[in-house]
Structures are given as structure tokens and as C-alpha cells.
Short mmCIF file of C-alpha atoms in Angstrom, two decimals:
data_model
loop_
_atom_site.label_atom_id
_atom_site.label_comp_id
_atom_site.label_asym_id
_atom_site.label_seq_id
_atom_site.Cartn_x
_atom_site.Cartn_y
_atom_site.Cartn_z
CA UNK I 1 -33.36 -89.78 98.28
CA UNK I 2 -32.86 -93.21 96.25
CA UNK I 3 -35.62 -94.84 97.83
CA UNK I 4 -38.49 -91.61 97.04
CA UNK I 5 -40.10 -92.30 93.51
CA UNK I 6 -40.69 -88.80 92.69
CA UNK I 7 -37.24 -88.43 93.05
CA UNK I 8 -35.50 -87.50 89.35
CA UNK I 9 -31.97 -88.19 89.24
CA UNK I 10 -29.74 -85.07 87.99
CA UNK I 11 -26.68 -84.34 85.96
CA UNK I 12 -23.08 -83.70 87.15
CA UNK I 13 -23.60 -80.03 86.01
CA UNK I 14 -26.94 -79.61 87.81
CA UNK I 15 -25.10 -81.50 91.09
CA UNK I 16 -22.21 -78.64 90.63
CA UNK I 17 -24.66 -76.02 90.25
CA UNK I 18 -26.22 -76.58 93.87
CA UNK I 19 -24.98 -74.28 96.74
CA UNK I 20 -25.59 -76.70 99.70
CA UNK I 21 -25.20 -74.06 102.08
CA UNK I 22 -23.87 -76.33 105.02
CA UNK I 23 -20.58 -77.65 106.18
CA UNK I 24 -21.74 -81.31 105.12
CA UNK I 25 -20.38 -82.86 101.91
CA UNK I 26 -21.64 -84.57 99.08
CA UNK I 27 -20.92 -86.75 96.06
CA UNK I 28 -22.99 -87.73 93.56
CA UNK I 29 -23.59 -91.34 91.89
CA UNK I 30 -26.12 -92.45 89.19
CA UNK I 31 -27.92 -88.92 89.32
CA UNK I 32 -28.60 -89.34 93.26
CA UNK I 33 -27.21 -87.34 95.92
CA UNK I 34 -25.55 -88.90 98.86
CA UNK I 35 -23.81 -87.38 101.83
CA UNK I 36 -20.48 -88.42 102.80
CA UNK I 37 -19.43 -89.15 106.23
CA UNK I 38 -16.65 -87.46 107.68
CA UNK I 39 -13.07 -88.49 108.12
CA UNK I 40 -11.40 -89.53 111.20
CA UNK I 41 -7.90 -88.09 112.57
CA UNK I 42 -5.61 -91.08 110.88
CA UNK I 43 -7.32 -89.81 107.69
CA UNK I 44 -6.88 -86.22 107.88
CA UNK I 45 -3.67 -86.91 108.68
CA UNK I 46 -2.59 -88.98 106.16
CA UNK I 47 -3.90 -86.70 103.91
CA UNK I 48 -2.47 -84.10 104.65
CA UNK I 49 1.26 -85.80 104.55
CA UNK I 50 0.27 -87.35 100.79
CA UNK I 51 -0.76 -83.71 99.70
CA UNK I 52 2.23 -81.74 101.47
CA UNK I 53 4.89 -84.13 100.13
CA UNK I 54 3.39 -84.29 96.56
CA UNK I 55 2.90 -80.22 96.41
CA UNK I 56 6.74 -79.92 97.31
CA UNK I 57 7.38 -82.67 94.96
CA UNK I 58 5.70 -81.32 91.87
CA UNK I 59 6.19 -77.76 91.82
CA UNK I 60 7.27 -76.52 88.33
CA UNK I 61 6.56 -79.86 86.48
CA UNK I 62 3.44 -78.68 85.35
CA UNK I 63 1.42 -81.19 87.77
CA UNK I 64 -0.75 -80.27 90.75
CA UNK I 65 -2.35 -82.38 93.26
CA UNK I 66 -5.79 -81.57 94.89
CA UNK I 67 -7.36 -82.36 98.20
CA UNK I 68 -11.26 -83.63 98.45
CA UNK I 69 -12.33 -79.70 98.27
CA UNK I 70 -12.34 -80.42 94.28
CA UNK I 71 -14.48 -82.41 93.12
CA UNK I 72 -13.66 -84.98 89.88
CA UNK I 73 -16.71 -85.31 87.43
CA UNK I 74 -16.51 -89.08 86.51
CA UNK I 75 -19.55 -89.04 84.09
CA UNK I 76 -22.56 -87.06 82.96
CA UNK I 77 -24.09 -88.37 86.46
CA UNK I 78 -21.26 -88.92 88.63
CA UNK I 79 -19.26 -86.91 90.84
CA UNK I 80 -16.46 -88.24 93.72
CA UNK I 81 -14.38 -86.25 95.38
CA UNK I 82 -11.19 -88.07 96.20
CA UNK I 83 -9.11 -87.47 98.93
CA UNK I 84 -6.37 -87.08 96.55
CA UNK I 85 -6.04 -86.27 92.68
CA UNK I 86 -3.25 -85.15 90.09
CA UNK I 87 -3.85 -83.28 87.30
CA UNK I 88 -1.13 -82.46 85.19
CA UNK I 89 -1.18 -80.55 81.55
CA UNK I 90 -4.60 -78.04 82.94
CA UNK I 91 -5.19 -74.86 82.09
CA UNK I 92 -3.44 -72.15 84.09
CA UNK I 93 -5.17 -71.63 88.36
CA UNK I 94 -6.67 -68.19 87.36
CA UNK I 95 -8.76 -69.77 84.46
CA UNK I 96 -10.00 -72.63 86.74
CA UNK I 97 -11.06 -70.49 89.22
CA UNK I 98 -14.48 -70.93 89.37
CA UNK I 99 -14.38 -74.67 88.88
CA UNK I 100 -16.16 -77.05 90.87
CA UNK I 101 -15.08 -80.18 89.68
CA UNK I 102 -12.25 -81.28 87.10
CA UNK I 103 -12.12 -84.27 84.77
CA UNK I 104 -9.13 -86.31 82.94
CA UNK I 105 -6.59 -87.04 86.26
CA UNK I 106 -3.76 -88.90 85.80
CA UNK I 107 -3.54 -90.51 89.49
CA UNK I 108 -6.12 -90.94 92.39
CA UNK I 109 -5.51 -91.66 95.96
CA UNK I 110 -8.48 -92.56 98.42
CA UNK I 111 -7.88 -93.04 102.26
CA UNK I 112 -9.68 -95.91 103.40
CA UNK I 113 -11.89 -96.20 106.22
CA UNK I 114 -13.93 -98.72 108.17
CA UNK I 115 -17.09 -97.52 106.77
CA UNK I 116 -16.12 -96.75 102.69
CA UNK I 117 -13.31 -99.38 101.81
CA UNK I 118 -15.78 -101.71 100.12
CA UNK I 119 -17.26 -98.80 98.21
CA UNK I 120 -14.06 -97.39 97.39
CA UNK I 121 -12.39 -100.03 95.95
CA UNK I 122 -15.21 -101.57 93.96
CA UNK I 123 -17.65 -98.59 92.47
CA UNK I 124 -15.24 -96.04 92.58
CA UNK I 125 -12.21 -98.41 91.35
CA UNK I 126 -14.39 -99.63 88.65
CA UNK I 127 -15.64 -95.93 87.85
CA UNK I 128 -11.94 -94.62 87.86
CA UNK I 129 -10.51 -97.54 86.24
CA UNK I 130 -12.96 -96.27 83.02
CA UNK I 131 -11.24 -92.79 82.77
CA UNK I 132 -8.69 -93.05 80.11
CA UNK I 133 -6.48 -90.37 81.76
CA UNK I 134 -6.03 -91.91 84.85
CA UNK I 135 -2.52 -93.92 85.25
CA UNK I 136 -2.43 -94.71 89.18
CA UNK I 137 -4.85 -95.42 91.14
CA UNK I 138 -4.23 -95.64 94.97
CA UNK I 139 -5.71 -96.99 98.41
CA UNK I 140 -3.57 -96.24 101.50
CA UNK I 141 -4.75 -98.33 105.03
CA UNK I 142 -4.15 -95.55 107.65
CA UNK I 143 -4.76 -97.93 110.22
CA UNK I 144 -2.88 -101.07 109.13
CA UNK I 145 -0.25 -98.61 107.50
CA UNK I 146 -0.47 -100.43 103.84
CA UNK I 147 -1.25 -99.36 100.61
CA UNK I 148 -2.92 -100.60 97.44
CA UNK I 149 -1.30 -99.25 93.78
CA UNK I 150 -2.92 -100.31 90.67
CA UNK I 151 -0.93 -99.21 87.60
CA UNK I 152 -2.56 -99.19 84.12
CA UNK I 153 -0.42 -101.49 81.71
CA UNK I 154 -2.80 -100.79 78.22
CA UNK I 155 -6.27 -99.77 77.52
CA UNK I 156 -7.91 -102.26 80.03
CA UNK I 157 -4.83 -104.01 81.48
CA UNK I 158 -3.59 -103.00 85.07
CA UNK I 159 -1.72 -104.18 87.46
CA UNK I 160 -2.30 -104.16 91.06
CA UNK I 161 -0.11 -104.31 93.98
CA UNK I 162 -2.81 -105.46 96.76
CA UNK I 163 -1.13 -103.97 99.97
CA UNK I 164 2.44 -104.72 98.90
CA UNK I 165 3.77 -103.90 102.35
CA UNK I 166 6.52 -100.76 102.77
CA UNK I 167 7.08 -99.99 99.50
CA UNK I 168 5.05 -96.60 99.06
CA UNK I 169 3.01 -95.73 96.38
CA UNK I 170 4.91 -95.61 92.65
CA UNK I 171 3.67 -93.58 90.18
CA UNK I 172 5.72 -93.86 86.90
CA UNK I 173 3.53 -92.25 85.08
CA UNK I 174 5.12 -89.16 87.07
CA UNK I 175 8.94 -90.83 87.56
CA UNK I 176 7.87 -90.31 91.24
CA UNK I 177 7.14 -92.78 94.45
CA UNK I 178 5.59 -91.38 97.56
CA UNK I 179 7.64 -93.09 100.50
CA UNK I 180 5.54 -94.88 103.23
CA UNK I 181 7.57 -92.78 105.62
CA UNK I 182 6.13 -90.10 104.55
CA UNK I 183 2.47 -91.25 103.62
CA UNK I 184 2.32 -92.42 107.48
CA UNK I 185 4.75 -89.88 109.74
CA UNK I 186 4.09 -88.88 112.80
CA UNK I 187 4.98 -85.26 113.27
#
């Protein structure tokens, strides 16, 4: 669609308006639609271990984490859907129920692949790294078993862990560390 000139970019609310009809997914960056490519089994996987341990882990402290069915508006003409967000201090379920997309995280997580880790940790670091709320953000290596935590240390100060190894990911913004036994189990 980027490359048609009678193509006119769109807002994050008209992008949220749009029933796709279809099993496909897409994101939205600079006003232009783009279809993301699926995950693979290590993905999924990890996934769903990251989003199972944190649910457990932050029941009743008034923080829930979300899987890439709900989507995070980054700006007026960006929308990503990570593989893994926390939101903490929302509103209660029943009055989000409609939502398509929420804004002001405190962590993300993305699970890297072959085809997206350049994109994911330069345009969408640099887009989340510009959201005030967010604390942590988070690359895990499914394949390699690593992972990538960049902590905010002041307005435009972080500090980032590049694949430090066995160590999890810390959040302590949340008092909390995700163990890389459980990011990466097996069964």
C-alpha cells in the first residue's frame, strides 16, 4: 500500500475502526497498513509461558498482562501489537470491553524472529522507548534462549542488558523477574 500514491495514510482510530474480516493480522505504522507474518512454534510457545507465568504472578496487584490479540496505540498513526504488554492502574475489564487497542503500558515484551528482530528492536524500540509509561522493555531469543531488558533510569536514560545470558527478564518497576526457566520450558 506504501508504494500506491493515491494511497492516504489513516489514523490509529480509523485503523481500529476497520473489521478486516480475515484471520490475517495487522499493525499499523506512519498511517500505512502492513500485514504481519505469523509466528513460528518456539514463539507461540514462549509466549504462552511469559503470559501464563505473569497472569499467575500478578493476580490481585492491580496489573494485567496481554497477549498480541490487544493492540497498543503508540501514536495518532501507529499501532503494534506486542506479543506481550502490562498494564497496570486501567480501568476495571467490563469498561474496556470493547477496546481495541490500549495506550500508557508499563512493560513490553516482543519475541524475536528471523524475519522482525531488526524491526523490532530499532522502530518499535525507538517508538516504545517514547512512551512515558513504559518502564521495561523486553526482547527474548527463542532460538538462542537469551533475552534483551532495557530498563528506563530517567526521562531519556535507560539501561540495557543486551542478551545478558540466564538471568531472566527483571522488571522492578513491578518488584518481579520472570525466570529464564520459565520464559523457555519445555512442557
Amino acid at each position: 500500500m506504501r508504494h500506491d500514491p493515491s494511497y492516504r495514510p489513516i489514523t490509529a482510530d480509523q485503523f481500529l475502526a476497520i473489521d478486516f474480516g480475515t484471520d490475517k493480522k495487522f499493525e499499523l505504522y506512519n498511517g500505512v497498513i502492513y500485514m504481519m507474518t505469523g509466528g513460528s512454534e518456539p514463539h507461540a510457545w514462549v509466549q504462552l509461558n511469559v503470559l501464563t507465568w505473569l497472569r499467575t504472578t500478578l493476580r490481585g496487584t492491580g496489573c494485567r498482562p496481554y497477549g498480541s490479540d490487544m493492540g497498543l496505540k503508540v501514536s495518532d498513526v501507529d499501532v503494534r501489537y506486542p506479543d506481550v504488554a502490562i498494564y497496570c492502574a486501567q480501568p476495571p475489564r467490563d469498561e474496556l470491553r470493547n477496546s481495541k487497542a490500549l495506550t500508557d503500558p508499563t512493560v513490553v515484551i516482543e519475541i524475536l524472529s528471523q524475519s522482525t528482530a531488526t524491526f523490532d528492536q530499532g522502530t518499535k524500540l525507538d517508538e516504545y522507548q517514547a512512551i512515558p509509561s513504559i518502564r521495561t522493555i523486553a526482547f527474548i531469543d527463542p532460538v538462542n534462549e537469551l533475552c534483551r531488558t532495557i530498563e528506563r533510569q530517567g526521562e531519556r536514560s535507560w539501561h540495557d542488558q543486551m542478551f545478558s545470558g540466564r538471568g531472566g527478564i527483571n522488571i522492578p518497576t513491578l518488584g518481579i523477574t520472570i525466570p529464564h526457566p520459565e520464559i523457555f520450558a519445555r512442557d
